Structure formats: structure tokens, C-alpha cells
Short mmCIF file of C-alpha atoms in Angstrom, two decimals:
data_model
loop_
_atom_site.label_atom_id
_atom_site.label_comp_id
_atom_site.label_asym_id
_atom_site.label_seq_id
_atom_site.Cartn_x
_atom_site.Cartn_y
_atom_site.Cartn_z
CA MET A 1 -63.38 27.75 136.35
CA ALA A 2 -63.40 27.45 140.25
CA ASP A 3 -61.21 24.37 140.08
CA GLU A 4 -58.50 25.83 137.74
CA PRO A 5 -55.02 26.01 139.48
CA PRO A 6 -53.97 29.45 140.04
CA ILE A 7 -51.09 31.35 138.49
CA SER A 8 -47.79 30.46 140.45
CA ASP A 9 -45.97 32.91 142.27
CA GLY A 10 -43.13 32.95 139.78
CA ASP A 11 -45.45 33.97 137.10
CA LEU A 12 -47.05 36.57 139.21
CA VAL A 13 -43.50 37.93 140.41
CA ARG A 14 -42.59 38.10 136.57
CA LEU A 15 -45.81 39.91 135.56
CA SER A 16 -45.37 42.26 138.57
CA ARG A 17 -41.77 43.05 137.19
CA ASP A 18 -43.38 43.88 133.87
CA GLY A 19 -45.68 46.64 135.47
CA ASP A 20 -48.93 44.56 136.02
CA PRO A 21 -50.55 46.17 139.04
CA VAL A 22 -52.89 43.10 139.49
CA ALA A 23 -50.37 40.53 139.73
CA PHE A 24 -48.82 41.99 142.98
CA ARG A 25 -51.91 42.55 144.33
CA LEU A 26 -52.69 38.78 143.85
CA LEU A 27 -49.28 38.18 145.55
CA VAL A 28 -50.49 40.25 148.55
CA GLU A 29 -53.72 38.59 149.08
CA ARG A 30 -52.19 35.16 148.65
CA HIS A 31 -49.34 35.38 151.20
CA GLN A 32 -50.79 37.82 153.74
CA PRO A 33 -51.90 35.44 155.92
CA MET A 34 -48.56 33.65 156.08
CA ALA A 35 -46.82 36.87 156.61
CA ARG A 36 -49.12 38.06 159.45
CA ALA A 37 -48.70 34.82 161.31
CA ARG A 38 -45.09 34.90 160.91
CA ALA A 39 -44.95 38.60 162.28
CA ALA A 40 -47.21 37.62 165.17
CA GLY A 41 -44.84 34.65 166.17
CA LEU A 42 -41.72 37.26 165.98
CA CYS A 43 -43.00 40.49 167.37
CA ALA A 44 -43.03 41.02 171.10
CA ASN A 45 -45.91 43.66 170.80
CA ALA A 46 -49.13 42.40 168.90
CA SER A 47 -49.84 45.96 168.01
CA ASP A 48 -46.77 45.85 165.80
CA VAL A 49 -47.66 43.17 163.53
CA ASP A 50 -49.83 45.27 161.07
CA ASP A 51 -46.81 47.60 160.56
CA VAL A 52 -44.63 44.89 160.11
CA VAL A 53 -46.64 43.15 157.30
CA GLN A 54 -47.13 46.49 155.52
CA GLU A 55 -43.51 47.16 155.56
CA ALA A 56 -42.53 43.75 154.39
CA PHE A 57 -44.65 43.98 151.40
CA LEU A 58 -43.45 47.40 150.50
CA ARG A 59 -39.80 46.35 150.73
CA ALA A 60 -40.73 43.25 148.70
CA PHE A 61 -42.32 45.38 145.94
CA ILE A 62 -39.39 47.80 145.86
CA ALA A 63 -36.95 44.81 145.89
CA LEU A 64 -38.82 42.61 143.47
CA ASP A 65 -36.11 42.87 140.77
CA ARG A 66 -33.44 41.56 143.07
CA LEU A 67 -35.40 38.14 143.64
CA ARG A 68 -33.25 35.62 141.78
CA GLU A 69 -35.92 32.84 141.87
CA PRO A 70 -39.34 34.08 141.43
CA ASP A 71 -40.79 30.75 142.34
CA ARG A 72 -39.39 31.17 146.05
CA PHE A 73 -41.46 34.30 146.55
CA ALA A 74 -43.01 32.88 149.55
CA GLY A 75 -39.77 32.18 151.32
CA TRP A 76 -38.10 35.50 150.28
CA LEU A 77 -41.15 37.23 151.83
CA GLY A 78 -40.61 35.35 155.19
CA GLY A 79 -37.21 36.56 155.46
CA ILE A 80 -38.15 40.01 154.82
CA VAL A 81 -40.66 39.67 157.62
CA LEU A 82 -38.10 38.36 160.02
CA ASN A 83 -35.59 41.45 159.01
CA VAL A 84 -38.26 44.04 159.43
CA CYS A 85 -39.25 42.41 163.05
CA ARG A 86 -35.42 42.33 163.81
CA GLY A 87 -35.04 46.14 162.80
CA LEU A 88 -38.24 47.28 164.51
CA GLN A 89 -36.54 48.08 168.01
CA ARG A 90 -33.86 50.15 166.16
CA ARG A 91 -35.68 52.36 164.03
CA ASP A 92 -39.52 53.44 163.55
CA PRO A 93 -41.40 52.31 160.56
CA VAL A 94 -44.34 54.27 159.16
CA THR A 95 -47.81 53.65 160.37
CA LEU A 96 -49.43 52.95 157.30
CA LEU A 97 -53.03 53.30 156.43
CA PRO A 98 -55.37 50.57 157.64
CA ASP A 99 -58.31 48.46 156.18
CA SER A 100 -58.43 46.46 152.79
CA PRO A 101 -58.58 48.29 149.61
CA GLU A 102 -61.57 48.23 147.10
CA PRO A 103 -61.06 45.00 144.79
CA LEU A 104 -59.67 45.69 141.35
CA PRO A 105 -61.47 44.60 138.28
CA ALA A 106 -60.75 41.04 137.14
CA SER A 107 -59.63 42.60 133.73
CA ALA A 108 -57.71 45.79 132.76
CA PHE A 109 -60.03 47.08 130.01
CA PRO A 110 -63.85 47.39 130.04
CA VAL A 111 -66.10 45.53 127.93
CA GLN A 112 -69.51 47.39 128.04
CA PRO A 113 -73.02 45.64 127.44
CA ALA A 114 -75.35 46.22 125.01
CA SER A 115 -78.06 49.16 125.53
CA ALA A 116 -81.05 48.52 127.42
CA HIS A 117 -82.86 47.52 124.58
CA GLY A 118 -80.76 44.52 123.70
CA GLN A 119 -79.58 46.31 120.48
CA PRO A 120 -75.84 47.68 120.22
CA SER A 121 -75.82 51.39 120.60
CA ALA A 122 -73.49 53.54 118.60
CA ASP A 123 -71.26 53.76 121.66
CA ASP A 124 -71.01 49.93 121.83
CA LEU A 125 -70.17 49.54 118.24
CA ASP A 126 -67.68 52.15 118.67
CA ARG A 127 -66.23 50.37 121.63
CA ALA A 128 -66.33 47.12 119.91
CA ASP A 129 -64.29 48.57 116.75
CA ALA A 130 -61.59 49.97 119.10
CA LEU A 131 -61.23 46.72 120.97
CA ARG A 132 -61.04 44.86 117.67
CA GLU A 133 -58.27 46.93 116.45
CA ALA A 134 -56.23 46.65 119.87
CA VAL A 135 -56.73 43.01 119.76
CA ALA A 136 -55.28 42.85 116.22
CA THR A 137 -51.95 44.38 117.54
CA LEU A 138 -51.30 41.46 119.90
CA PRO A 139 -48.97 38.80 119.26
CA ALA A 140 -50.45 35.73 118.02
CA GLY A 141 -50.26 33.46 121.17
CA GLN A 142 -51.87 36.32 123.30
CA ARG A 143 -54.47 37.19 120.41
CA ARG A 144 -55.62 33.51 120.45
CA ALA A 145 -56.10 33.34 124.34
CA VAL A 146 -58.10 36.52 124.14
CA PHE A 147 -60.40 35.25 121.59
CA LEU A 148 -61.01 32.00 123.04
CA HIS A 149 -61.47 33.26 126.59
CA TYR A 150 -63.53 36.54 126.06
CA TYR A 151 -65.23 35.78 122.66
CA ALA A 152 -65.64 31.90 122.82
CA GLY A 153 -66.21 31.64 126.44
CA LEU A 154 -63.44 28.90 127.25
CA PRO A 155 -61.95 28.68 130.63
CA ALA A 156 -58.33 29.56 130.83
CA GLY A 157 -57.67 26.04 132.04
CA GLN A 158 -58.88 24.84 128.41
CA ILE A 159 -56.69 26.99 126.66
CA GLY A 160 -53.45 25.35 125.34
CA ASP A 161 -51.73 22.55 127.27
CA ARG A 162 -50.85 24.46 130.42
CA ALA A 163 -53.47 26.56 132.17
CA GLY A 164 -50.68 28.48 133.93
CA ALA A 165 -49.29 29.49 130.55
CA ALA A 166 -52.64 30.47 129.39
CA ARG A 167 -53.27 32.78 132.17
CA VAL A 168 -49.79 34.61 131.72
CA SER A 169 -50.91 35.28 128.10
CA LEU A 170 -54.05 36.75 129.14
CA HIS A 171 -52.36 38.91 131.69
CA LYS A 172 -49.86 39.95 129.08
CA ALA A 173 -52.71 40.61 126.70
CA ARG A 174 -54.70 42.77 129.11
CA ARG A 175 -51.53 44.91 129.83
CA ARG A 176 -50.95 45.22 126.16
CA LEU A 177 -54.41 46.17 125.45
CA ARG A 178 -54.43 48.70 128.14
CA GLU A 179 -51.26 50.24 126.70
CA TYR A 180 -52.77 50.57 123.25
CA LEU A 181 -56.06 51.94 124.38
CA THR A 182 -54.33 54.71 126.49
CA GLU A 183 -52.43 55.66 123.80
CA HIS A 184 -55.09 55.65 121.02
CA ARG A 185 -58.44 55.80 122.95
CA PRO A 186 -57.83 56.94 126.14
CA ASP A 187 -61.45 57.55 126.70
CA LEU A 188 -62.19 53.84 126.90
CA VAL A 189 -59.50 53.30 129.71
CA PRO A 190 -61.00 53.41 133.51
CA ARG A 191 -58.74 55.37 135.43
CA ARG A 192 -57.90 55.42 139.05
CA LEU A 193 -59.76 58.35 140.53
CA MET A 194 -57.39 60.69 142.68
CA THR A 195 -58.17 63.53 145.00
CA THR A 196 -55.72 66.38 145.30
CA VAL A 197 -54.82 67.18 148.92
CA ARG A 198 -52.15 69.54 150.77
CA ILE A 199 -50.38 68.93 153.90
CA ALA A 200 -52.20 70.96 156.74
CA GLY A 201 -49.69 70.30 159.27
CA VAL A 202 -47.62 68.00 161.18
CA GLU A 203 -48.26 67.84 164.94
CA HIS A 204 -46.12 65.86 167.69
CA HIS A 205 -48.57 64.43 170.22
CA ARG A 206 -47.13 62.98 173.65
CA ARG A 207 -46.92 59.37 173.93
CA ARG A 208 -49.45 57.71 176.19
CA ILE A 209 -47.61 54.39 176.79
CA HIS A 210 -43.99 53.22 177.43
CA GLN A 211 -43.66 51.40 173.94
CA THR A 212 -40.91 53.18 171.79
CA GLN A 213 -43.06 52.10 168.60
CA SER A 214 -46.08 54.09 169.69
CA PRO A 215 -47.19 56.79 167.09
CA SER A 216 -46.19 60.16 168.00
CA HIS A 217 -47.04 62.52 165.09
CA LEU A 218 -50.51 63.34 163.31
CA VAL A 219 -50.09 64.21 159.61
CA VAL A 220 -53.21 65.74 158.46
CA LEU A 221 -54.04 66.10 154.48
CA ILE A 222 -56.81 68.36 153.48
CA ASP A 223 -59.00 68.13 150.57
CA ASP A 224 -60.10 71.56 150.27
CA ALA A 225 -62.59 71.09 147.46
CA GLY A 226 -64.50 68.03 149.40
CA GLY A 227 -64.27 69.41 152.76
CA ARG A 228 -62.47 66.44 154.07
CA GLU A 229 -59.34 65.73 156.05
CA LEU A 230 -57.31 62.47 156.00
CA PRO A 231 -55.33 62.06 159.31
CA ILE A 232 -52.33 59.93 159.20
CA TRP A 233 -50.39 58.78 162.28
CA MET A 234 -46.66 58.59 162.01
CA LEU A 235 -44.06 56.92 164.37
CA ARG A 236 -41.21 59.15 166.05
CA GLY A 237 -38.39 59.09 163.56
CA ASP A 238 -40.69 59.81 160.29
CA GLY A 239 -42.78 62.32 162.13
CA ASP A 240 -39.94 64.55 163.45
CA ARG A 241 -38.50 64.45 159.83
CA LEU A 242 -41.87 65.59 158.47
CA GLU A 243 -42.50 68.36 161.19
CA ARG A 244 -39.03 69.56 160.64
CA LEU A 245 -39.74 70.06 157.11
CA VAL A 246 -42.95 71.60 157.44
CA HIS A 247 -41.81 74.07 159.80
CA ALA A 248 -38.81 75.01 157.56
CA GLU A 249 -41.21 75.54 154.62
CA ARG A 250 -43.29 77.97 156.74
CA GLY A 251 -40.21 79.63 158.36
CA GLU A 252 -40.73 78.29 161.79
CA ALA A 253 -37.33 76.68 161.86
CA PRO A 254 -33.95 77.30 160.08
CA ALA A 255 -33.83 75.43 156.66
CA PRO A 256 -30.35 74.00 157.17
CA LEU A 257 -31.14 72.34 160.22
CA ALA A 258 -34.55 71.18 159.09
CA ARG A 259 -33.48 69.78 155.49
CA THR A 260 -30.74 67.43 155.07
CA ALA A 261 -31.17 64.46 152.89
CA ASP A 262 -34.40 65.49 151.58
CA ASP A 263 -32.83 69.13 150.61
CA LEU A 264 -29.96 67.20 148.84
CA THR A 265 -32.61 64.95 146.96
CA SER A 266 -34.30 68.07 145.61
CA ARG A 267 -30.75 69.77 144.68
CA MET A 268 -29.69 66.49 142.93
CA LEU A 269 -32.81 66.23 140.84
CA ARG A 270 -32.50 69.78 139.89
CA ALA A 271 -28.75 69.19 138.86
CA ILE A 272 -29.68 66.51 136.50
CA GLY A 273 -32.65 68.26 134.83
CA ALA A 274 -35.29 66.28 136.65
CA THR A 275 -38.35 67.54 138.41
CA ALA A 276 -40.93 65.64 140.92
CA THR A 277 -44.20 66.20 139.05
CA GLY A 278 -46.46 64.84 141.68
CA VAL A 279 -46.88 62.28 144.57
CA ASP A 280 -49.69 59.83 144.64
CA ILE A 281 -50.58 57.85 147.64
CA ASP A 282 -52.39 54.69 146.89
CA GLU A 283 -52.32 50.94 147.78
CA LEU A 284 -50.17 48.06 146.28
CA GLY A 285 -52.47 45.55 147.91
CA PRO A 286 -54.76 44.90 151.04
CA GLU A 287 -53.16 47.12 154.05
CA VAL A 288 -50.14 48.16 152.02
CA THR A 289 -49.92 51.86 151.51
CA ALA A 290 -47.36 53.38 149.31
CA ALA A 291 -46.36 56.57 147.65
CA ARG A 292 -45.73 56.89 143.89
CA ILE A 293 -43.30 59.68 142.94
CA ALA A 294 -43.72 60.96 139.36
CA LEU A 295 -40.46 62.22 137.98
CA ASN A 296 -39.96 64.13 134.72
CA GLY A 297 -36.40 64.29 133.28
CA PRO A 298 -34.05 63.93 130.39
CA ALA A 299 -35.18 60.11 130.16
CA GLY A 300 -38.74 61.02 130.09
CA PRO A 301 -41.65 60.33 132.62
CA GLN A 302 -40.53 58.02 135.23
CA GLN A 303 -42.41 56.59 138.38
CA VAL A 304 -40.66 55.58 141.82
CA THR A 305 -42.53 53.48 144.49
CA ALA A 306 -41.59 54.74 148.08
CA ARG A 307 -42.61 54.42 151.62
CA LEU A 308 -45.41 56.81 152.64
CA ALA A 309 -43.22 59.19 154.66
CA ASP A 310 -40.56 59.12 151.97
CA GLY A 311 -43.04 60.34 149.46
CA LEU A 312 -44.54 63.09 151.60
CA ALA A 313 -41.06 64.34 152.30
CA VAL A 314 -40.13 64.75 148.70
CA ALA A 315 -43.49 66.51 148.13
CA ILE A 316 -42.67 68.89 150.87
CA ALA A 317 -39.11 69.52 149.59
CA THR A 318 -39.92 69.67 145.90
CA GLY A 319 -43.29 71.30 146.18
CA ALA A 320 -44.90 68.59 144.15
CA PRO A 321 -48.54 68.10 144.49
CA ILE A 322 -50.14 65.21 146.55
CA ARG A 323 -53.04 62.97 145.52
CA VAL A 324 -54.75 60.33 147.26
CA ALA A 325 -56.74 57.52 145.72
CA ASP A 326 -60.38 58.17 146.07
CA VAL A 327 -61.05 54.63 147.60
CA VAL A 328 -58.51 55.65 150.44
CA MET A 329 -60.24 58.95 150.93
CA ASP A 330 -63.82 57.51 150.78
CA ARG A 331 -62.87 55.10 153.33
CA LEU A 332 -60.40 56.99 155.86
CA ALA A 333 -61.25 60.63 155.49
CA VAL A 334 -63.21 62.45 158.04
CA PRO A 335 -65.06 65.93 157.62
CA ALA A 336 -63.04 69.14 157.59
CA GLY A 337 -62.31 69.99 161.47
CA ALA A 338 -62.98 66.46 162.79
CA ALA A 339 -59.12 65.52 162.76
CA PRO A 340 -57.07 66.46 165.79
CA GLY A 341 -55.59 69.67 165.74
CA PRO A 342 -56.70 72.87 163.77
CA ASP A 343 -55.64 73.76 160.26
CA PRO A 344 -53.44 76.62 160.27
CA GLY A 345 -54.49 77.44 156.47
CA PRO A 346 -52.69 77.03 153.20
CA ALA A 347 -50.22 79.86 153.67
CA ALA A 348 -47.88 80.28 156.72
CA GLY A 349 -48.55 83.36 158.95
CA GLY A 350 -52.21 84.69 158.04
CA PRO A 351 -53.17 88.44 158.40
CA ALA A 352 -51.13 90.63 160.27
CA GLU A 353 -52.64 91.99 163.22
CA PRO A 354 -53.39 95.66 163.44
CA GLY A 355 -50.25 97.76 164.33
CA SER A 356 -47.77 95.00 163.61
CA ALA A 357 -46.34 96.11 160.58
CA GLY A 358 -42.81 98.21 160.71
CA GLN A 359 -42.20 101.67 160.05
CA ALA A 360 -42.31 102.91 156.50
CA GLY A 361 -39.09 101.86 154.70
CA GLU A 362 -38.27 99.09 157.24
CA ALA A 363 -38.40 95.54 156.32
CA GLU A 364 -41.08 93.49 158.45
CA VAL A 365 -39.38 90.89 160.33
CA PRO A 366 -41.22 87.45 159.76
CA ARG A 367 -42.97 86.20 162.76
CA ARG A 368 -43.55 82.74 163.80
CA PRO A 369 -47.36 81.97 163.41
CA PRO A 370 -49.28 81.87 166.84
CA ARG A 371 -48.88 78.30 168.49
CA ARG A 372 -51.81 76.28 167.91
CA PRO A 373 -53.81 75.43 171.26
CA ARG A 374 -53.37 71.81 172.49
CA PRO A 375 -54.34 69.90 175.82
CA ARG A 376 -52.17 71.04 178.81
CA TYR A 377 -50.59 67.78 179.62
CA GLN A 378 -49.09 67.21 183.19
CA PRO A 379 -46.98 64.72 184.23
CA ARG A 380 -48.94 61.52 184.96
CA ASN A 381 -48.92 58.39 186.73
CA LEU A 382 -46.22 59.77 189.02
CA THR A 383 -47.02 57.07 191.65
CA PHE A 384 -46.60 54.11 189.13
CA SER A 385 -50.18 52.73 190.18
CA GLU A 386 -50.63 52.02 186.55
CA GLY A 387 -47.37 50.35 186.01
CA LEU A 388 -45.36 52.18 183.29
CA GLU A 389 -48.33 53.82 181.91
CA GLY A 390 -47.22 57.40 180.47
CA TRP A 391 -43.57 56.49 180.75
CA LEU A 392 -41.12 55.69 178.17
CA PHE A 393 -38.39 53.27 178.48
CA GLY A 394 -35.64 53.34 175.77
CA GLY A 395 -32.00 54.23 175.12
CA SER A 396 -29.00 53.79 172.83
CA PHE A 397 -28.84 49.96 173.67
CA THR A 398 -32.07 49.53 171.53
CA GLU A 399 -30.01 50.77 168.43
CA HIS A 400 -27.15 48.77 168.92
CA ALA A 401 -25.77 47.35 165.74
CA SER A 402 -25.63 43.91 167.37
CA GLN A 403 -28.98 42.38 168.30
CA SER A 404 -27.40 40.68 171.29
CA HIS A 405 -27.27 44.06 173.33
CA TRP A 406 -30.95 44.89 172.64
CA GLN A 407 -31.83 43.48 175.95
CA ASP A 408 -29.06 44.96 177.99
CA TYR A 409 -31.45 47.01 180.27
CA THR A 410 -34.67 46.16 181.75
CA CYS A 411 -37.39 48.24 183.44
CA ALA A 412 -40.29 47.45 185.89
CA VAL A 413 -42.47 48.58 188.60
CA GLU A 414 -42.07 47.11 192.05
CA GLN A 415 -44.36 47.96 194.81
CA GLY A 416 -44.79 51.59 193.47
CA THR A 417 -41.15 52.04 192.60
CA ALA A 418 -39.79 52.19 189.03
CA VAL A 419 -36.65 50.08 188.62
CA VAL A 420 -34.16 50.49 185.90
CA ARG A 421 -31.35 47.91 185.94
CA SER A 422 -28.85 46.16 183.69
CA ALA A 423 -29.51 42.78 182.61
CA VAL A 424 -25.64 41.96 181.77
CA THR A 425 -22.67 42.77 183.62
CA GLU A 426 -21.31 45.11 180.95
CA PRO A 427 -24.20 46.84 179.17
CA ALA A 428 -23.95 48.70 176.00
CA GLY A 429 -24.91 52.35 175.80
CA ILE A 430 -27.46 54.04 177.98
CA ALA A 431 -30.89 53.48 179.14
CA PHE A 432 -33.44 55.81 180.20
CA LEU A 433 -36.98 55.91 181.83
CA GLY A 434 -38.98 59.36 181.23
CA GLN A 435 -41.86 61.10 180.01
CA GLU A 436 -42.27 64.06 177.70
CA VAL A 437 -44.64 66.99 178.84
CA PHE A 438 -45.89 69.88 176.77
CA ALA A 439 -44.19 72.99 177.96
CA ASP A 440 -47.14 75.35 177.77
CA ASP A 441 -47.57 75.50 181.51
CA PHE A 442 -43.92 76.03 182.28
CA ARG A 443 -42.84 78.88 179.69
CA GLY A 444 -41.04 81.74 181.30
CA SER A 445 -40.42 79.85 184.57
CA THR A 446 -38.04 77.43 186.11
CA VAL A 447 -39.10 73.86 186.19
CA VAL A 448 -37.99 71.50 188.82
CA PHE A 449 -37.46 67.76 188.52
CA ARG A 450 -37.21 65.99 191.99
CA GLY A 451 -37.87 62.53 193.74
CA GLU A 452 -36.31 59.96 195.97
CA PHE A 453 -33.77 57.57 194.47
CA ARG A 454 -31.70 54.61 195.39
CA VAL A 455 -28.65 53.84 193.37
CA GLN A 456 -25.98 50.85 192.71
CA ALA A 457 -23.81 51.69 189.80
CA ASP A 458 -20.70 49.76 188.86
CA THR A 459 -19.36 53.18 187.65
CA PRO A 460 -19.73 56.34 189.42
CA GLY A 461 -21.60 59.18 187.91
CA ARG A 462 -23.43 56.89 185.40
CA ALA A 463 -26.64 56.80 187.01
CA GLY A 464 -28.93 59.77 187.85
CA LEU A 465 -31.91 62.13 187.04
CA PHE A 466 -32.24 64.47 183.85
CA LEU A 467 -34.29 67.36 182.79
CA ARG A 468 -34.24 68.38 179.13
CA VAL A 469 -36.01 71.51 177.82
CA ASN A 470 -36.64 71.22 174.01
CA GLU A 471 -36.81 74.47 172.14
CA GLY A 472 -38.53 73.67 168.81
CA HIS A 473 -36.60 71.06 167.22
CA SER A 474 -33.33 71.03 169.09
CA VAL A 475 -32.79 67.18 169.09
CA THR A 476 -30.63 66.29 166.05
CA GLY A 477 -28.24 63.41 165.23
CA PRO A 478 -28.33 59.74 166.60
CA LEU A 479 -28.89 58.90 170.27
CA THR A 480 -25.64 57.79 171.81
CA GLU A 481 -24.16 57.91 175.15
CA ARG A 482 -21.64 60.35 174.48
CA SER A 483 -24.30 62.81 172.86
CA VAL A 484 -26.29 62.46 175.94
CA PHE A 485 -23.51 63.92 178.28
CA ASP A 486 -22.11 66.21 175.93
CA ASP A 487 -25.45 67.93 174.90
CA PRO A 488 -25.93 71.32 176.73
CA ASP A 489 -29.75 70.87 176.69
CA ASN A 490 -29.52 67.93 178.83
CA ASN A 491 -29.47 69.11 182.45
CA ILE A 492 -28.16 66.05 184.31
CA THR A 493 -27.71 65.32 187.88
CA PRO A 494 -25.53 62.14 188.77
CA ILE A 495 -26.49 60.37 191.79
CA PRO A 496 -23.97 58.53 194.10
CA ASP A 497 -24.48 54.92 195.20
CA ALA A 498 -26.72 54.71 198.29
CA CYS A 499 -28.33 51.69 199.87
CA ASP A 500 -30.86 54.01 201.53
CA TRP A 501 -33.27 56.39 199.66
CA THR A 502 -31.93 60.13 199.11
CA ARG A 503 -33.77 63.03 197.57
CA HIS A 504 -32.29 64.83 194.59
CA GLU A 505 -33.46 67.43 192.04
CA VAL A 506 -32.56 68.96 188.92
CA ALA A 507 -33.86 72.37 187.34
CA ALA A 508 -33.94 74.34 184.15
CA ARG A 509 -35.14 77.56 182.65
CA VAL A 510 -37.94 77.19 180.26
CA PRO A 511 -37.94 79.91 177.53
CA GLY A 512 -40.91 81.23 175.55
CA ASP A 513 -40.41 79.14 172.52
CA THR A 514 -40.03 75.99 174.34
CA ASP A 515 -42.06 73.04 172.92
CA ALA A 516 -41.61 70.26 175.54
CA VAL A 517 -39.99 69.30 178.78
CA VAL A 518 -38.47 65.71 179.11
CA LEU A 519 -37.82 64.30 182.50
CA GLY A 520 -36.53 60.97 184.05
CA ILE A 521 -33.92 58.81 185.10
CA PHE A 522 -30.85 57.26 183.36
CA LEU A 523 -28.42 54.42 183.90
CA ALA A 524 -25.18 53.91 181.68
CA ALA A 525 -23.44 51.04 183.47
CA GLY A 526 -24.15 47.77 185.27
CA GLY A 527 -26.27 48.20 188.34
CA ARG A 528 -29.61 49.74 188.89
CA ILE A 529 -31.40 53.04 189.80
CA GLU A 530 -34.77 53.27 191.67
CA LEU A 531 -37.27 56.10 191.62
CA ARG A 532 -40.30 56.91 193.91
CA ASN A 533 -42.41 59.77 194.58
CA PRO A 534 -41.18 61.93 191.51
CA GLU A 535 -42.50 65.43 191.17
CA LEU A 536 -42.36 68.07 188.50
CA ILE A 537 -42.87 71.58 190.00
CA ARG A 538 -42.86 75.27 188.72
CA ARG A 539 -40.87 77.88 190.33
CA ASP A 540 -41.58 81.65 189.22
#
């Protein structure tokens, strides 16, 4: 049987469309090396390759019905990998769970052996009768293939005129048998074991490197019954979205600000009489993690496959329970308390402190739960001795609709000086070099960012230093040049052109509910800005 030709891509695509989960897993296993090699050749950063491959297979699975020529799956997948790589600089994909899953059984229904004494037991006979009845419901061609392969022991390549056709018949037969047994004898169908979890929290962690695609948010899923935690890292866009939803759910952020499209999705489901009954996190294939959203509506139960972040967002917005496949939990979960960041508990707030309740007859004012302790991150690598370690280089030019503008600005360290410069005469948008610091050490005081600068800009006032104080989740909307200059939370000091080094500073008051302080330099025109000896100090 080892020499038999494999099922074609076209047949596997058609089986996947018909709902066969094993077929798509085979496609992943077959084409993953190609997808990884293509991504490695296209990605500027090697650490992005895994994310690109996972995102590409997930997009392929979701769009499988739109593939007009199933036999050209490989070329179609290669195009998806290319598109994911092109879009990587413009939006953050999800960082999916790593490692390979447990292999699925070769068949979709169990055939149990005889008892230990060689004689069939009552259970064996019962299973045999149930399978015989199930096989009798198959179409003639599928029934013949099952009999010859499983009962007569013939290899698939010797059944019929074409081995590929026989394999397709066997795949369809196994699916029909599973459906029959699920309806009539569910006790004989092996089920994918799942663990119910809850979202303990979503916490923003500072970025340690200057890559815009580095994970920034940690989502912790708790298995209360098993005493385990499943930590999942998300990139900035998805992490911000989930963090806002969780804070709104706990009353820590205004719901209208936190909920936009996710809240609209929930209301639309209710409007058509549908509900999200659950979100299952599982793997479509090796290193391809996805969420399956279970819906119940007028048309009956339905299932939608989505990105992991989208599935978690639906669960938060609708209150749907979350389950994770046991094979994922067994491989990736850690003991409770081992994941970074403590668990605030199932309910927001916790017990009131003595004397915190209002007077009799007065309504209690909800209070924000105590801020979880975290490391006191100070500004780092201010001498640029480690290059751009600890600094983030980005801007609206990386989100431009035209790929030709994605390299309009560059950043480098030259002899202890950070230099942001335009790479073209008329660059698009704005570029910045900065770093984010948790505000724990600066609350209630004035913070000052200062340093030595040298500027040559084609347009006056389009280069300088900035200081932003983020109060909770105050950053909304897309990053554009206009939004940067119009946002009152951005404290900006333009720097005039100067051939010599000059000192400048910008200051801002840090309220008690501030989450982070962002400092750095910007350039929104042709030219360059240089920074050396930066400082961030506190003035009481």
C-alpha cells in the first residue's frame, strides 16, 4: 500500500468542501513545506514565517468554496502566502498556537478488536451489528469499496479501475458512516475531547524590540477544573481589541468605546433570532489553529470557522462558552499561576474592603478593580549602544494602500545616534521612532522627555519630539498624519532646522489612571531627524 498514488489535491479539496476534516489536514501536511519555503523567501523577518503560514492555511480553509479549479490548490495557496506577506506590514495577524497536533486516526469510525481471550464479547458483537447496519445504508459503490478494503483486506489501489476514485469512495463512506452512527449509535463515535476555559485577562506587555509585528498582548485562558492556564500571545491590533472588550465587560472601560464591530455582530445575531452557543479552539492541521463558532438560529445549528482572535471576540461580546481541544491543552497549558500576570478571578471587582460601601439608601459607585502589579519598566537603551533594541520604528507610511510607499522612511543607529530619514523625495505619511513605558512610576507627576537633536526637514514644523500619555484605552481609529497632529493627547514639540545639535524637551502631566507613557521623535516630510542622549525624567 505504500506505493499507491496519493489522493489528488482536487479530490481532497472536494472532500474538504463536503465537511471531511481529515481531507484538509492532509492538504496542510502535504503543502506546508512549500508554504513555509515561500514565506521564508518573501518575509524580511524570519520570525514572521510561522505566522504567515498559519494565516495562509486559515484563509485557504475559509475561502475553499471560492477555489474554481480544485486541482490547482498548490498554486492558489502560494498566492495566498504572497498576499499575507504583502499585508504583514500593514496589519497585525494573530500569533497562533505553535507545535504539531496529535495525528488523527486513519478512519473516522472505530473497529474494535475481539476480547483478550480471542472470542468476541457481547460488546464486540453489538458493535459489529451496528456497523453492519450502517454499511447497509451506503450507496452501492461506497458499500463495495468498504467491503473490499476493510473486510476483504484489499488495498485501495486494487479496488476498481482508478486508485484515486476508490480513495474518494472510502473517504465519503467513512463520513457517511460517522453521520449514521452519530445519529443512531452515538456511543460508538469517538469524540474530540474539549476542555471548558474562561478568559482570565488580556494584558499589554511592553515591546522589547523595534519590530512592528512583535507580540504585545498576553491572553490567559483558565481551566478551573484542571488547575491549568493556556497563555496565548497576540499582536497589537488583535490584542488591543480583546483588551478593550474584556475591560468593557468588567466595567473598566466605556462600552461604546470598547465595542464597535463586535457589539454590532452580537446585536445582529439577536435581531435574526440567532445566538452564539459556543466557541471551540482547535487545529485545522499542523500549526494551523482556528476558532469554530457554533451558532443556533432559525435555520438550525451552524458552525463558522474563524481566526482565533475573532472567535475569542465573539465569545466575549456574546458570553458564549469557550472550549479548547484537549490535545492543545495537554501540549501547551501550564500549571495555574505559571503564566505571566495574576488571575483577577471569575468576577470583576472582588469583595469590598471594610468601609467601602456607601451610606444606607445610596447607590454604590462601581470602582475599577485594583491595578495588577507588573514590572516597573524604565526607559531602556537610551545610548543606542544595543542598536534599536527597545525602540519601535513605524508610522502611517507602513499602512499606505500602495506597497510602493512602505519603504518611504528608514531608521538606523550611527555612532550612538538614532537617525530617522526619508528614503524618497516626497514620502507618504509620518514616521516615528519611540518606546512605550508603563506609567506606574510617573503617575501624579509631570514627565519630561528631552534630548539633543539635529534636524533637516523640507517642510518646517514636520519634525520634532513627542510625548503621549495614554489614559486607559485612549488610542482609537487608524494612525494617520492628521490624526497624530490633531490628537490632544499627543504633546508635540516641533524642532526647526539646525546644522548643529540643539536641546529640546516636551512635558506632560500623568494622571492617576494613566496606563503608559510613549516618547520619541517623528518625521513627516523629506529630510532627517537625529537624536542622541535622550532622557525621561519625573518632575513632582
